[in-house]
Amino acid sequence: MEFLDLSFNRFGSFGVPLFVGEVPTLKEVYLSGNSLSGVIPEIWENLGGVERLGLSEMGLVGSIPVSMGVYLKNLSYLGLDNNSLEGPVPFGLLEYGGEINLENNNLSGRVRLSRRVGQKLKLKVAGNRGLCLDNKRGCESGGGGGDGLGQLEACKKTDVPDAVVFSRASSLLRFDSLALLVRLASVAAGVVVFTGF
C-alpha cells in the first residue's frame, strides 16, 4: 500500500495509529481532521519513503519527534498545523522538507536554517509565538513567496531556550572565548546563564 487517506472521518481519541509504522511502502499518509489526540509516536524508522504526511487538526500534543527529521528524508509536504505541539522544530525536518505547515501550535525555540534550506523550503509558522529565526541574515534572500520566514523575529542571544544555568557551585565549565570570561568576571549575581557554547 502506497496511499493512505483517513482524513476527516471523526475517529476518536486513540492516538496516531501505530500500524502506519509497519507499512514501509507508504508514500502518502493523511490523517488530518480526526480527533486522534495524544503525542506523535516514534514510528518513523521504516517510513523513509513517505513523501507527503498530513497530521493537521488532530489534537496532537507534546513535541515533534526528532526521529521524524532523521527518517523522513523524502518529504515534499508535512502538515502539523492546528494542533497543540510544543518545543523546538527538529532541524532534519527543515533540511529535507519542501513545504511544512506548523501554524497554530505552541512551538518555541530557534528555527535553524542553512542558506540552501531557506531557498527551497516553504515554511508556515504563524501562530507560534515562541519561535525565532536563528540566522535571519542568511535566509533573507531565500524562501519562496509566503514561506512564513518573514513572520519570525531574529533570535536574540537571550532567546536560547536550552540555555544551561550554572550556580557558583559548578566546578566544570568550558569557555569558548576570552570575552565570555571577561563578561563573567564582572557578574556579581549568584546565578549565571551561559549561552555561548
GROMACS .gro file of C-alpha atoms in nm:
model
  197
    1MET     CA    1   0.000   0.000   0.000
    2GLU     CA    2   0.138   0.340  -0.102
    3PHE     CA    3  -0.153   0.575  -0.028
    4LEU     CA    4  -0.349   0.601   0.299
    5ASP     CA    5  -0.611   0.873   0.344
    6LEU     CA    6  -0.824   0.851   0.656
    7SER     CA    7  -0.878   1.227   0.685
    8PHE     CA    8  -1.190   1.379   0.838
    9ASN     CA    9  -1.351   1.052   0.945
   10ARG     CA   10  -1.438   1.155   1.302
   11PHE     CA   11  -1.214   0.891   1.455
   12GLY     CA   12  -1.196   0.904   1.834
   13SER     CA   13  -0.912   0.974   2.073
   14PHE     CA   14  -0.689   0.671   2.029
   15GLY     CA   15  -0.377   0.848   1.901
   16VAL     CA   16  -0.190   0.818   1.574
   17PRO     CA   17  -0.238   0.455   1.461
   18LEU     CA   18   0.082   0.259   1.525
   19PHE     CA   19   0.016   0.027   1.229
   20VAL     CA   20   0.120   0.312   1.000
   21GLY     CA   21   0.481   0.249   1.104
   22GLU     CA   22   0.454  -0.110   0.986
   23VAL     CA   23   0.378  -0.024   0.623
   24PRO     CA   24   0.718   0.071   0.473
   25THR     CA   25   0.575   0.107   0.121
   26LEU     CA   26   0.369   0.414   0.214
   27LYS     CA   27   0.431   0.727   0.009
   28GLU     CA   28   0.139   0.940   0.128
   29VAL     CA   29  -0.037   0.937   0.466
   30TYR     CA   30  -0.327   1.167   0.556
   31LEU     CA   31  -0.492   1.152   0.898
   32SER     CA   32  -0.589   1.521   0.928
   33GLY     CA   33  -0.918   1.631   1.078
   34ASN     CA   34  -0.959   1.339   1.315
   35SER     CA   35  -0.957   1.397   1.690
   36LEU     CA   36  -0.697   1.128   1.746
   37SER     CA   37  -0.510   1.339   2.005
   38GLY     CA   38  -0.207   1.221   2.201
   39VAL     CA   39   0.161   1.252   2.119
   40ILE     CA   40   0.321   1.179   1.784
   41PRO     CA   41   0.460   0.826   1.827
   42GLU     CA   42   0.810   0.707   1.736
   43ILE     CA   43   0.704   0.507   1.429
   44TRP     CA   44   0.913   0.670   1.154
   45GLU     CA   45   1.211   0.436   1.121
   46ASN     CA   46   1.053   0.225   0.844
   47LEU     CA   47   0.882   0.516   0.668
   48GLY     CA   48   1.172   0.676   0.483
   49GLY     CA   49   0.978   0.663   0.156
   50VAL     CA   50   0.693   0.886   0.279
   51GLU     CA   51   0.668   1.196   0.062
   52ARG     CA   52   0.350   1.358   0.196
   53LEU     CA   53   0.225   1.345   0.555
   54GLY     CA   54  -0.088   1.522   0.680
   55LEU     CA   55  -0.138   1.533   1.057
   56SER     CA   56  -0.327   1.865   1.081
   57GLU     CA   57  -0.614   1.941   1.318
   58MET     CA   58  -0.577   1.623   1.520
   59GLY     CA   59  -0.540   1.749   1.878
   60LEU     CA   60  -0.178   1.634   1.891
   61VAL     CA   61   0.025   1.735   2.198
   62GLY     CA   62   0.387   1.708   2.306
   63SER     CA   63   0.688   1.769   2.087
   64ILE     CA   64   0.768   1.683   1.726
   65PRO     CA   65   0.987   1.372   1.747
   66VAL     CA   66   1.345   1.423   1.634
   67SER     CA   67   1.313   1.084   1.461
   68MET     CA   68   1.080   1.243   1.204
   69GLY     CA   69   1.368   1.465   1.093
   70VAL     CA   70   1.605   1.169   1.086
   71TYR     CA   71   1.397   0.919   0.887
   72LEU     CA   72   1.156   1.126   0.673
   73LYS     CA   73   1.414   1.244   0.420
   74ASN     CA   74   1.183   1.232   0.115
   75LEU     CA   75   0.913   1.467   0.245
   76SER     CA   76   0.774   1.717   0.000
   77TYR     CA   77   0.483   1.810   0.231
   78LEU     CA   78   0.426   1.791   0.607
   79GLY     CA   79   0.112   1.928   0.772
   80LEU     CA   80   0.124   1.957   1.151
   81ASP     CA   81  -0.079   2.277   1.175
   82ASN     CA   82  -0.363   2.347   1.416
   83ASN     CA   83  -0.252   2.111   1.691
   84SER     CA   84  -0.110   2.180   2.038
   85LEU     CA   85   0.251   2.080   1.971
   86GLU     CA   86   0.525   2.231   2.188
   87GLY     CA   87   0.901   2.258   2.192
   88PRO     CA   88   1.155   2.304   1.913
   89VAL     CA   89   1.131   2.219   1.545
   90PRO     CA   90   1.373   1.933   1.461
   91PHE     CA   91   1.637   2.057   1.217
   92GLY     CA   92   1.615   1.746   0.999
   93LEU     CA   93   1.256   1.826   0.903
   94LEU     CA   94   1.367   2.165   0.776
   95GLU     CA   95   1.663   2.014   0.594
   96TYR     CA   96   1.461   1.769   0.385
   97GLY     CA   97   1.106   1.907   0.373
   98GLY     CA   98   0.968   2.102   0.079
   99GLU     CA   99   0.651   2.250   0.230
  100ILE     CA  100   0.598   2.238   0.605
  101ASN     CA  101   0.294   2.382   0.776
  102LEU     CA  102   0.343   2.426   1.152
  103GLU     CA  103   0.092   2.708   1.200
  104ASN     CA  104  -0.114   2.749   1.517
  105ASN     CA  105   0.077   2.534   1.763
  106ASN     CA  106   0.280   2.629   2.071
  107LEU     CA  107   0.623   2.566   1.921
  108SER     CA  108   0.921   2.752   2.061
  109GLY     CA  109   1.294   2.787   2.022
  110ARG     CA  110   1.531   2.865   1.741
  111VAL     CA  111   1.448   2.775   1.382
  112ARG     CA  112   1.787   2.693   1.231
  113LEU     CA  113   1.815   2.713   0.854
  114SER     CA  114   2.106   2.695   0.618
  115ARG     CA  115   2.104   2.922   0.312
  116ARG     CA  116   2.026   2.621   0.091
  117VAL     CA  117   1.731   2.521   0.305
  118GLY     CA  118   1.599   2.877   0.324
  119GLN     CA  119   1.591   2.893  -0.055
  120LYS     CA  120   1.390   2.574  -0.118
  121LEU     CA  121   1.169   2.545   0.190
  122LYS     CA  122   0.815   2.676   0.214
  123LEU     CA  123   0.766   2.704   0.589
  124LYS     CA  124   0.444   2.825   0.753
  125VAL     CA  125   0.486   2.915   1.120
  126ALA     CA  126   0.222   3.178   1.207
  127GLY     CA  127   0.062   3.129   1.547
  128ASN     CA  128   0.379   3.006   1.722
  129ARG     CA  129   0.485   3.299   1.939
  130GLY     CA  130   0.786   3.122   2.085
  131LEU     CA  131   0.975   3.067   1.758
  132CYS     CA  132   1.261   3.285   1.639
  133LEU     CA  133   1.490   3.259   1.336
  134ASP     CA  134   1.848   3.172   1.427
  135ASN     CA  135   2.020   3.306   1.116
  136LYS     CA  136   1.781   3.558   0.966
  137ARG     CA  137   2.051   3.735   0.766
  138GLY     CA  138   2.149   3.413   0.592
  139CYS     CA  139   1.794   3.346   0.473
  140GLU     CA  140   1.658   3.688   0.378
  141SER     CA  141   1.711   3.631   0.008
  142GLY     CA  142   1.585   3.274   0.021
  143GLY     CA  143   1.250   3.111   0.072
  144GLY     CA  144   0.970   3.112  -0.178
  145GLY     CA  145   0.679   3.351  -0.151
  146GLY     CA  146   0.460   3.305   0.151
  147ASP     CA  147   0.716   3.091   0.329
  148GLY     CA  148   0.647   3.246   0.668
  149LEU     CA  149   1.012   3.317   0.749
  150GLY     CA  150   0.941   3.689   0.739
  151GLN     CA  151   0.699   3.636   1.027
  152LEU     CA  152   0.979   3.522   1.257
  153GLU     CA  153   1.189   3.764   1.456
  154ALA     CA  154   1.561   3.716   1.462
  155CYS     CA  155   1.671   3.534   1.777
  156LYS     CA  156   1.840   3.736   2.046
  157LYS     CA  157   2.124   3.588   2.247
  158THR     CA  158   1.883   3.565   2.540
  159ASP     CA  159   1.628   3.371   2.331
  160VAL     CA  160   1.815   3.044   2.382
  161PRO     CA  161   1.551   2.802   2.516
  162ASP     CA  162   1.806   2.539   2.601
  163ALA     CA  163   2.040   2.768   2.793
  164VAL     CA  164   2.234   2.597   3.066
  165VAL     CA  165   2.210   2.750   3.410
  166PHE     CA  166   2.507   2.712   3.643
  167SER     CA  167   2.535   2.817   4.006
  168ARG     CA  168   2.852   2.916   4.187
  169ALA     CA  169   2.885   2.555   4.298
  170SER     CA  170   2.951   2.438   3.941
  171SER     CA  171   3.311   2.339   3.900
  172LEU     CA  172   3.329   2.208   3.544
  173LEU     CA  173   3.274   2.485   3.289
  174ARG     CA  174   3.404   2.514   2.933
  175PHE     CA  175   3.463   2.865   2.799
  176ASP     CA  176   3.487   2.929   2.428
  177SER     CA  177   3.625   3.279   2.434
  178LEU     CA  178   3.821   3.523   2.644
  179ALA     CA  179   3.539   3.775   2.601
  180LEU     CA  180   3.299   3.541   2.780
  181LEU     CA  181   3.547   3.506   3.067
  182VAL     CA  182   3.578   3.883   3.097
  183ARG     CA  183   3.198   3.924   3.100
  184LEU     CA  184   3.164   3.654   3.364
  185ALA     CA  185   3.428   3.814   3.583
  186SER     CA  186   3.213   4.125   3.606
  187VAL     CA  187   2.898   3.932   3.707
  188ALA     CA  188   2.832   3.951   4.078
  189ALA     CA  189   2.500   3.761   4.086
  190GLY     CA  190   2.467   3.410   4.228
  191VAL     CA  191   2.334   3.254   3.905
  192VAL     CA  192   2.473   3.295   3.556
  193VAL     CA  193   2.312   3.184   3.228
  194PHE     CA  194   2.564   3.070   2.967
  195THR     CA  195   2.452   3.084   2.605
  196GLY     CA  196   2.780   3.082   2.415
  197PHE     CA  197   2.856   2.711   2.399
   0.00000   0.00000   0.00000
